[in-house]
Short mmCIF file of C-alpha atoms and ligand atoms in Angstrom, two decimals:
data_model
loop_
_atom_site.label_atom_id
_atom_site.label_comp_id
_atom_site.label_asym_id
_atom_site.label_seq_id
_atom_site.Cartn_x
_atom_site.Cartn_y
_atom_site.Cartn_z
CA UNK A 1 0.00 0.00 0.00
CA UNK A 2 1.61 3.53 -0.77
CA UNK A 3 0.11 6.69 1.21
CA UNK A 4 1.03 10.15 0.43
CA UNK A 5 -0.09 12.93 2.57
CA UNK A 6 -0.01 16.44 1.92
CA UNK A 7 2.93 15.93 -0.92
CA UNK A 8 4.13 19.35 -1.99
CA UNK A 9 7.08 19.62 -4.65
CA UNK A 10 8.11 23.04 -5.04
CA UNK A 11 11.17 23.33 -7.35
CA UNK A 12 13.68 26.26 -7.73
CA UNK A 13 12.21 29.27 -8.92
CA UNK A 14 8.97 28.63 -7.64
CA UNK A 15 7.28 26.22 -9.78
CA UNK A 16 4.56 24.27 -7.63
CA UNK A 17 4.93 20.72 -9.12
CA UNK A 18 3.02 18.92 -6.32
CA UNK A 19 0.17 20.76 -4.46
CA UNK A 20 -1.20 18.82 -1.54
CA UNK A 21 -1.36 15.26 -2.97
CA UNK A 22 -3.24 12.91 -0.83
CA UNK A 23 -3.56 9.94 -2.15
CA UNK A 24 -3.66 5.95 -1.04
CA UNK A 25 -3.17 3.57 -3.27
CA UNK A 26 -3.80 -0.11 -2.55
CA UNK A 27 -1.82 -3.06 -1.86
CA UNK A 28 -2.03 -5.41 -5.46
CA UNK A 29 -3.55 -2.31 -7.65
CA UNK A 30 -2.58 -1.24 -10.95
CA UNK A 31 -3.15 3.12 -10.39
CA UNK A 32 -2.79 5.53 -13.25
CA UNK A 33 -1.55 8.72 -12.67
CA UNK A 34 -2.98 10.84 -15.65
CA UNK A 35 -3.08 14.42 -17.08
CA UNK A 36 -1.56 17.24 -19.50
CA UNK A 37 2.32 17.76 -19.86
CA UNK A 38 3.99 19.23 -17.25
CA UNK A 39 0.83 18.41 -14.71
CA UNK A 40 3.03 16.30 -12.12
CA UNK A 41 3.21 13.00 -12.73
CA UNK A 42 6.76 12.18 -13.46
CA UNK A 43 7.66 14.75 -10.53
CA UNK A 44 4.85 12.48 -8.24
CA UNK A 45 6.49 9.03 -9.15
CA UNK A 46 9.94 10.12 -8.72
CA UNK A 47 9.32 11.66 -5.00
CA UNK A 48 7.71 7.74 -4.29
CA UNK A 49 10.49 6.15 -5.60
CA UNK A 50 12.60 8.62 -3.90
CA UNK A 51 14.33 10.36 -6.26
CA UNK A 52 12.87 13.62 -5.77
CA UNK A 53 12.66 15.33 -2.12
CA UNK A 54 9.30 16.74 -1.26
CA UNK A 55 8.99 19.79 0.11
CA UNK A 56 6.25 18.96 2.59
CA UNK A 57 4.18 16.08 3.17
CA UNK A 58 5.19 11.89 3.72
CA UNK A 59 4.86 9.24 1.33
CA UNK A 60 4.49 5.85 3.45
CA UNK A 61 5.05 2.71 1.32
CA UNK A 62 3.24 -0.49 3.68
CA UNK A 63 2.82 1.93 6.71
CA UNK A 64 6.87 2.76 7.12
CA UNK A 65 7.23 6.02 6.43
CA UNK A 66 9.57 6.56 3.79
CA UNK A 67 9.80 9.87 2.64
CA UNK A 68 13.88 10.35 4.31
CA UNK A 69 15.26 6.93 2.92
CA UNK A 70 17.41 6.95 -0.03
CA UNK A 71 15.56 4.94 -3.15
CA UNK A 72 17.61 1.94 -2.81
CA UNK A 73 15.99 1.54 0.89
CA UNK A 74 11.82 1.81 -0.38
CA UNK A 75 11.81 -1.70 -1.95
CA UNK A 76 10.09 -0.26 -4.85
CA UNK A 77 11.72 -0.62 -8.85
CA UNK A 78 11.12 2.34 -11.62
CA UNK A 79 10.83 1.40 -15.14
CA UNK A 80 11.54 4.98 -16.99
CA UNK A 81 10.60 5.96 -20.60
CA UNK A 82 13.64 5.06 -21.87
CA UNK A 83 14.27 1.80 -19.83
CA UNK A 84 17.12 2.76 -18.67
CA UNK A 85 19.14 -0.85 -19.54
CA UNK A 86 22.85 -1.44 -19.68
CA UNK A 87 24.06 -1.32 -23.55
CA UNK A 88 27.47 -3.06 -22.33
CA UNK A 89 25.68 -5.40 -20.37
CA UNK A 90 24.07 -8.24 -21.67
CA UNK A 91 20.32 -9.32 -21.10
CA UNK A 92 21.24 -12.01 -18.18
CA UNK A 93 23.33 -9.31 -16.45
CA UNK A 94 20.94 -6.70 -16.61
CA UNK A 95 18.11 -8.51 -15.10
CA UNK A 96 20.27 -9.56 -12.76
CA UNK A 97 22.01 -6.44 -11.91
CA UNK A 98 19.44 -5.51 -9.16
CA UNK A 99 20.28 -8.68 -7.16
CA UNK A 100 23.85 -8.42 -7.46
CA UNK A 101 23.50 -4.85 -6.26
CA UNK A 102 21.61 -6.54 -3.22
CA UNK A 103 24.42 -8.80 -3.04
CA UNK A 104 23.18 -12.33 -4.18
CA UNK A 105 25.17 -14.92 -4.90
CA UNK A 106 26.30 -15.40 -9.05
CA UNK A 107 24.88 -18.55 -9.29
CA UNK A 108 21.49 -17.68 -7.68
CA UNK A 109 21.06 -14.09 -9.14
CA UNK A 110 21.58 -16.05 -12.94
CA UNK A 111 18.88 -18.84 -12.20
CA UNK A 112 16.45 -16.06 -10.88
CA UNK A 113 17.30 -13.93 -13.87
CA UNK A 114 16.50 -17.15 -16.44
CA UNK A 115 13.18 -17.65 -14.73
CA UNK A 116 11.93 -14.05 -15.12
CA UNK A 117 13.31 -14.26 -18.86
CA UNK A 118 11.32 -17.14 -19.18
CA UNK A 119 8.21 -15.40 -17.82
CA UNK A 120 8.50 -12.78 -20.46
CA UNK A 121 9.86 -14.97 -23.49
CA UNK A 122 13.11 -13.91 -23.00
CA UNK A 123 15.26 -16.98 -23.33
CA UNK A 124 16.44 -16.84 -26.38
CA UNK A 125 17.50 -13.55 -26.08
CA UNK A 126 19.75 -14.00 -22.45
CA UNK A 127 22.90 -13.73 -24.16
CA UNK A 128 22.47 -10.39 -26.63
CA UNK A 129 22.94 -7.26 -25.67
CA UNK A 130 20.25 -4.38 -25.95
CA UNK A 131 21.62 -2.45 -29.50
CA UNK A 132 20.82 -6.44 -30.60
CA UNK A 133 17.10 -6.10 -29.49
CA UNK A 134 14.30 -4.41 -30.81
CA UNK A 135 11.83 -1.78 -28.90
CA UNK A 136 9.39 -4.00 -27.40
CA UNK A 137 12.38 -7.07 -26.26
CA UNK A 138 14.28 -3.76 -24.70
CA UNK A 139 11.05 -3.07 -22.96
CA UNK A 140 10.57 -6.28 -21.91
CA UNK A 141 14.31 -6.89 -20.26
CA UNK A 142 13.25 -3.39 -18.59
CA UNK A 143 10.55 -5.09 -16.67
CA UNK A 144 11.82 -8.36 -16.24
CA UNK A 145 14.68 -5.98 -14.22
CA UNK A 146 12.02 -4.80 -12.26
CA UNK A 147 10.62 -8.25 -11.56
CA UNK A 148 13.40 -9.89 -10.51
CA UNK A 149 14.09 -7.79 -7.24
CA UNK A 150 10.56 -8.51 -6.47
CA UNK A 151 9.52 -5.12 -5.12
CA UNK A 152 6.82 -4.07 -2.94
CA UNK A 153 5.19 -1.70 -6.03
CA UNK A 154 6.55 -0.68 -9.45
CA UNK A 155 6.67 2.45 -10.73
CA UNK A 156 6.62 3.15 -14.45
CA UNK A 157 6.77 5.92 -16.06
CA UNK A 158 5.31 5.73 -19.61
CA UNK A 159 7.43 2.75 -20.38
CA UNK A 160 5.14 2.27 -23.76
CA UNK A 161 5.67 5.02 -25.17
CA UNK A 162 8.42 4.17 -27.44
CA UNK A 163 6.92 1.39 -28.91
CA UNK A 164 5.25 2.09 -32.10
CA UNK A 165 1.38 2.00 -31.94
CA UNK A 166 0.98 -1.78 -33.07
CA UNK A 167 3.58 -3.19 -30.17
CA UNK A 168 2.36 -0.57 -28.24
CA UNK A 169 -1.42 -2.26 -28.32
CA UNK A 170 0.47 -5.82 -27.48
CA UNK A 171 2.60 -4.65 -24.23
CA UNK A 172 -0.27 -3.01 -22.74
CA UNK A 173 -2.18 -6.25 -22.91
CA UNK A 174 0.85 -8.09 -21.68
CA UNK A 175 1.71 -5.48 -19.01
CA UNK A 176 -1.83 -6.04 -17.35
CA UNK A 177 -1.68 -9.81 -17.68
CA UNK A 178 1.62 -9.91 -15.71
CA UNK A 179 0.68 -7.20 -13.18
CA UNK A 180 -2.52 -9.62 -12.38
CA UNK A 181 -0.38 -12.35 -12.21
CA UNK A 182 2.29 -11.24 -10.04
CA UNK A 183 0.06 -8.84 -7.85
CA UNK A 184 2.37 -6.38 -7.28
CA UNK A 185 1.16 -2.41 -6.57
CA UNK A 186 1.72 -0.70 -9.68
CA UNK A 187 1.98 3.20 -10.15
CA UNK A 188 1.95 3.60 -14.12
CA UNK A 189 2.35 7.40 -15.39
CA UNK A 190 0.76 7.94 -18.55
CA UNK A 191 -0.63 11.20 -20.58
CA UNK A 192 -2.36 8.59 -23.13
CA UNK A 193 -5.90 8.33 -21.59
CA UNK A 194 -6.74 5.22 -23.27
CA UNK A 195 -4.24 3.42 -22.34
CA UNK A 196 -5.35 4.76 -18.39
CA UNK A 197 -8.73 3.76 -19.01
CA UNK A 198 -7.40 -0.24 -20.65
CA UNK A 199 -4.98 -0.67 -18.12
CA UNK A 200 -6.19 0.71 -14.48
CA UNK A 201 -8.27 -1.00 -11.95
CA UNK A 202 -8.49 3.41 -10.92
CA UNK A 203 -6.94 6.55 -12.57
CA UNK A 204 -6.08 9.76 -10.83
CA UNK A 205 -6.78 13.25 -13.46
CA UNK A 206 -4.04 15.59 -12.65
CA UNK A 207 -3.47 19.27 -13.03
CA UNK A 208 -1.47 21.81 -11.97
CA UNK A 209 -0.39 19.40 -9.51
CA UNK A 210 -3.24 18.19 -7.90
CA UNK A 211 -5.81 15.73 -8.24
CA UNK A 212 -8.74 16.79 -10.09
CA UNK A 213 -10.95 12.87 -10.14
CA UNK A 214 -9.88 10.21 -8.75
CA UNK A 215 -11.88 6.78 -9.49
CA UNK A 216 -12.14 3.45 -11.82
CA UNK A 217 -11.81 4.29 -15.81
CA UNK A 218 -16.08 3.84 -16.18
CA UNK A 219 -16.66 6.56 -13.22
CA UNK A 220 -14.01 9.00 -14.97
CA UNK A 221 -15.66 8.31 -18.41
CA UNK A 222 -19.33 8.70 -17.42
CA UNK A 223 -19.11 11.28 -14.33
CA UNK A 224 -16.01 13.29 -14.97
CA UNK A 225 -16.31 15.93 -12.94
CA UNK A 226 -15.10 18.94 -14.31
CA UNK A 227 -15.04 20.50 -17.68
CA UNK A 228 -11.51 19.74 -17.87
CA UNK A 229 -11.71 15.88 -17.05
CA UNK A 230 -14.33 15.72 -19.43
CA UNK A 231 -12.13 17.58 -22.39
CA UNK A 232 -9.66 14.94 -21.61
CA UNK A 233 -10.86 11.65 -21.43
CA UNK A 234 -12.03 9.65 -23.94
CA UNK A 235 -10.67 9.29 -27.83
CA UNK A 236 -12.90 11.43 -29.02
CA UNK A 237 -13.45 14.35 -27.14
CA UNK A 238 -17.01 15.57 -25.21
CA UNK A 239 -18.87 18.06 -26.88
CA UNK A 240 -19.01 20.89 -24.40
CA UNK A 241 -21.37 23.42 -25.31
CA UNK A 242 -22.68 26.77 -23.41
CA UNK A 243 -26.24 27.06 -22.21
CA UNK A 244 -28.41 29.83 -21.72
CA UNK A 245 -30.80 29.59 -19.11
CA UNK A 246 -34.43 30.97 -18.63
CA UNK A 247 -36.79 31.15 -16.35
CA UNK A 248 -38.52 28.19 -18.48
CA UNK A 249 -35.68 26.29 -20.50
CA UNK A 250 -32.06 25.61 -20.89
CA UNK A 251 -31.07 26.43 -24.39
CA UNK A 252 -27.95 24.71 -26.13
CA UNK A 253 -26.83 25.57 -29.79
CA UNK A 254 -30.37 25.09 -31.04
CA UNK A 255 -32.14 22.88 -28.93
CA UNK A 256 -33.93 23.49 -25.84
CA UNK A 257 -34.22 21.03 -22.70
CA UNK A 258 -36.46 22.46 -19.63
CA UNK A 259 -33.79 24.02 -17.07
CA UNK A 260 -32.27 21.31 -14.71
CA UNK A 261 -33.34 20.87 -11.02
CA UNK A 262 -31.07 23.52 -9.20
CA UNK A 263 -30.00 25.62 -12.13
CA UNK A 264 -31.43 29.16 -12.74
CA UNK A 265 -31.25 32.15 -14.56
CA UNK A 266 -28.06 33.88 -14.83
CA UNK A 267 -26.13 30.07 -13.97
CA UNK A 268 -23.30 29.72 -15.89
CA UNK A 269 -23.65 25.99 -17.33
CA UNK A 270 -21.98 23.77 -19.91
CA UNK A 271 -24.17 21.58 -21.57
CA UNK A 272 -21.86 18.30 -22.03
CA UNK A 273 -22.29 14.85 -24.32
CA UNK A 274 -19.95 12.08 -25.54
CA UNK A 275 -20.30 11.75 -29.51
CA UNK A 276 -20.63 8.02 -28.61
CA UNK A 277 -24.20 9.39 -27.13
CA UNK A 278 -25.40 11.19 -30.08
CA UNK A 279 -27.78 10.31 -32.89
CA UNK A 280 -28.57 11.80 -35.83
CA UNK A 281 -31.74 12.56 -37.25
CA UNK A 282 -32.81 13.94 -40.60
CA UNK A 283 -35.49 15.62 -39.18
CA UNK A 284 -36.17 18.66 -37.25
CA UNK A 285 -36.85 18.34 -33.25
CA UNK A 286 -36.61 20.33 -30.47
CA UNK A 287 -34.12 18.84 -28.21
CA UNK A 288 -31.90 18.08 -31.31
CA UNK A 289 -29.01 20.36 -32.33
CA UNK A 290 -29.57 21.60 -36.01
CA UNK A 291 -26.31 21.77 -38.27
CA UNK A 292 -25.07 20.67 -41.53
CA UNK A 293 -22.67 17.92 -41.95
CA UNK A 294 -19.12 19.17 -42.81
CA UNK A 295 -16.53 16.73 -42.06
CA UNK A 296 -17.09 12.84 -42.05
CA UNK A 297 -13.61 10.93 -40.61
CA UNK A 298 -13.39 7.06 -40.95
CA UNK A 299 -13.13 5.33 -37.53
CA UNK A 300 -12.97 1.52 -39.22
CA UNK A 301 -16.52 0.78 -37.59
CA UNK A 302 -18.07 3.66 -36.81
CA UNK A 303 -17.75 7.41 -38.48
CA UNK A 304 -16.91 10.38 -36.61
CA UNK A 305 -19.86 12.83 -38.14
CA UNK A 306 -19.23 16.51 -37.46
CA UNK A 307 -21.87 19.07 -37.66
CA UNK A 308 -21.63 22.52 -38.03
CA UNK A 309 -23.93 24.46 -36.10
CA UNK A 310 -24.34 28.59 -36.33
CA UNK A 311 -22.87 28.32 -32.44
CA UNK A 312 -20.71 25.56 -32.21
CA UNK A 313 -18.64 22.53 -34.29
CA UNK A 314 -20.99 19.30 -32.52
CA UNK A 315 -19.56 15.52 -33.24
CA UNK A 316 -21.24 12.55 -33.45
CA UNK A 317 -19.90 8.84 -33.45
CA UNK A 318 -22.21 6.81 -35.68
CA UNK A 319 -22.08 3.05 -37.32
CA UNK A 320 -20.72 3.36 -40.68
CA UNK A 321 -23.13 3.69 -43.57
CA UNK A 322 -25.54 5.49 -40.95
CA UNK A 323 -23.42 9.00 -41.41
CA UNK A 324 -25.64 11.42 -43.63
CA UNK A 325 -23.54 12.91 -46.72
CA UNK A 326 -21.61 16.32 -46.35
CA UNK A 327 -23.20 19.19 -46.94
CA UNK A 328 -26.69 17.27 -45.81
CA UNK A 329 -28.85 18.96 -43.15
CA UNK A 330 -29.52 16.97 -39.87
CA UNK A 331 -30.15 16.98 -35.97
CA UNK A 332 -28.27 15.77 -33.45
CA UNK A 333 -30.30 14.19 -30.74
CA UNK A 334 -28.57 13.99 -27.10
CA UNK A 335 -29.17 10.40 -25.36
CA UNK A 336 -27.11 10.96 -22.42
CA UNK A 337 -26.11 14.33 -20.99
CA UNK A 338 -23.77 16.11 -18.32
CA UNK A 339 -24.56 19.25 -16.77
CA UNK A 340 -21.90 21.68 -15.35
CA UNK A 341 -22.49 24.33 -13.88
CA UNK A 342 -19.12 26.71 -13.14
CA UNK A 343 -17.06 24.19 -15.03
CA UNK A 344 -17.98 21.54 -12.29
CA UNK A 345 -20.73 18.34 -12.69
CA UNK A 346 -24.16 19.58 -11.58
CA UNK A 347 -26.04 16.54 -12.98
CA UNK A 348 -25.95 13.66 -15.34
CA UNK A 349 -29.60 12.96 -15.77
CA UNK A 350 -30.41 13.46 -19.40
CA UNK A 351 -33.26 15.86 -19.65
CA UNK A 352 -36.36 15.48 -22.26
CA UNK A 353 -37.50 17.85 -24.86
CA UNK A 354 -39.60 20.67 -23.40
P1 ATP B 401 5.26 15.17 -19.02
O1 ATP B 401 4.02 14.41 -19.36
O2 ATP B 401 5.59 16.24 -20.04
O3 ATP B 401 6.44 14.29 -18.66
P2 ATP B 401 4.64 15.62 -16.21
O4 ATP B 401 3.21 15.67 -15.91
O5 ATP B 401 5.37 14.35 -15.91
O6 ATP B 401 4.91 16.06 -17.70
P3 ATP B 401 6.60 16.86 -14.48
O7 ATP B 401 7.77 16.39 -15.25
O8 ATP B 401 6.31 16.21 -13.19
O9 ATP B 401 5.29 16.83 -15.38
O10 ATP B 401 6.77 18.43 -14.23
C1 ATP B 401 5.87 19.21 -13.46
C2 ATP B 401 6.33 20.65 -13.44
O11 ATP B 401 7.55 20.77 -12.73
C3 ATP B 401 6.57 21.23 -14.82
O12 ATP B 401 6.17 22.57 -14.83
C4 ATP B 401 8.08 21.11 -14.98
O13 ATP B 401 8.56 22.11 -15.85
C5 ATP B 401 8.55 21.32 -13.56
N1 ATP B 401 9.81 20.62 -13.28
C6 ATP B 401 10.03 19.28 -13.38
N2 ATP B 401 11.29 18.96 -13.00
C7 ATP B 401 11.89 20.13 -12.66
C8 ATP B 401 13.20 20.49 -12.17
N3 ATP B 401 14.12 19.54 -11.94
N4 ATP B 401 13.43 21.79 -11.92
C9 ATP B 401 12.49 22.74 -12.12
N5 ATP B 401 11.24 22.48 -12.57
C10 ATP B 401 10.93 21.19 -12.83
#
């Protein structure tokens, strides 16, 4: 289990990296730290695995608190971007490195290192060096490194994104496999939402260095709870609209929906749906955003539709062959809706045409 408390980085020259991180992550889960560039995440792994001194606050890793011990002493093992393997080492000796650091014996550290190889289909490769291996074997010697030490968590910090998108696809699957399999807490940085939402049992939204959501991948998708965790997850972004609000209705780019229960006049409120929950329809109606159709992109099973509206650019994902020609008039009819009201979820009940 890792607990920070109150984590504040604050580098030279002022920049807050960290702002009050509280956070507890459980023993066996697989936690996402997501968000923008330069949001905190790299800074927030490195100050767990120790390599970064926090200004304030304690980071306790199985209730010890370890935020004064050197990273050697926190039982923990960092897979970086870049993997970080020995070129003049070969693949036995760099899985094995860790150990021999600890100071096991030659023979045992090499049967413990040809057991993890094994685990990751490594075998063949013991004996090459990593200029002789390709992205995704690199990778892999990178986490069978990790393995072998067997730490109390791992921390990795975007150690797919090297991997072109194909091998990229196959490690993720792999990396979650193994992480069920060996149960070990597992901090993963990441500014690739998908590949949050695949791999984490929960996903923490950064910004500015806090946490803006914290919660499992289908709470973040459906109730994000700000404007700006809604902009940010899923592949294709929320439509976010403005709303103006009467006495008697809330109206969106077109359409009008009676005014939610708490909102009135003078409220500033975002009107928010996924594409996924719009449908088009080729005829007028009053909770339906009017537009014409002015871009169609090919998502292999589905079309992303975009409508232009007088207000507002509104997308819709729809089956292929159901996407209406460019240039064609149509509606787009909300199914499911978020309401925010100061950039912040109000409600997520959809509401019915007035
Ligand atoms: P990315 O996705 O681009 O790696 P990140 O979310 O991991 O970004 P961090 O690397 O943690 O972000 O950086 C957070 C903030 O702290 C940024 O504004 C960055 O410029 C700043 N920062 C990071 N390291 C240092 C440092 N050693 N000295 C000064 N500022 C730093």
């Amino acid at each position: 289990m890792i607990s920070l408390h109150d984590l504040t980085k604050i580098f030279h020259g002022g920049i807050r990296a960290l702002d009050g991180v509280d956070l507890t992550i459980a023993d066996g889960e697989f936690f996402a730290l997501l968000g923008p560039s330069g949001c905190g995440k790299t800074t927030l792994l490195r100050t767990i695995a120790g390599l970064e001194t926090p200004t304030g606050g304690t980071v306790r890793i199985d209730g010890r608190d370890v935020t004064a011990l050197p990273p050697g002493d926190r039982d923990v093992a960092m897979v970086f971007q870049d993997y970080a393997i020995f070129p003049h080492m070969d693949v036995t000796t760099n899985i094995a490195y860790p150990l021999r650091i600890k100071k096991v014996p030659r023979a045992q550290r090499t049967a413990k290192a040809a057991d993890v190889a094994a685990r990751l289909s490594l075998t063949e490769l013991l004996r090459r060096r990593p200029s002789e291996l390709s992205g995704g074997q690199q990778q892999r010697v990178a986490l069978a490194r990790a393995i072998a030490c067997h730490p109390a968590a791992f921390l990795f910090d975007e150690p797919l994104s090297n991997l072109d998108a194909r091998l990229r696809l196959e490690a993720r699957t792999f990396l979650k496999r193994l992480q069920r399999e060996l149960g070990v807490t597992t901090v993963f940085v990441t500014h690739d939402q998908a590949e949050a939402l695949a791999l984490a049992d929960r996903i923490a939204v950064m910004h500015q260095g806090r946490m803006i959501q914290i919660g499992a991948p289908a709470d973040i998708f459906h109730r994000p709870h700000t404007t700006f965790v809604a902009s940010f997850i899923g592949s294709t972004p929320m439509n976010l609209l403005p709303a103006d609000v009467t006495p008697t209705a809330l109206h969106v780019a077109g359409a009008t929906f009676p005014v939610p229960p708490g909102v009135t006049p003078g409220d500033h409120i975002t009107y928010g749906v996924r594409p996924e929950y719009m449908d088009l329809s080729p005829s007028p109606r009053p909770d339906a955003f009017p537009g014409t159709i002015s871009v169609l992109e090919n998502l292999g099973t589905h079309t992303l539709v975009t409508l232009e509206t007088p207000d507002a650019l509104i997308q819709a994902v729809v089956p292929k062959g159901d996407e209406p020609p460019i240039g064609t008039r149509a509606w787009a009819v909300p199914r499911r809706s978020l309401i925010y009201r100061d950039e912040t979820l109000h409600t997520t009940d959809h509401q019915q045409a007035v």
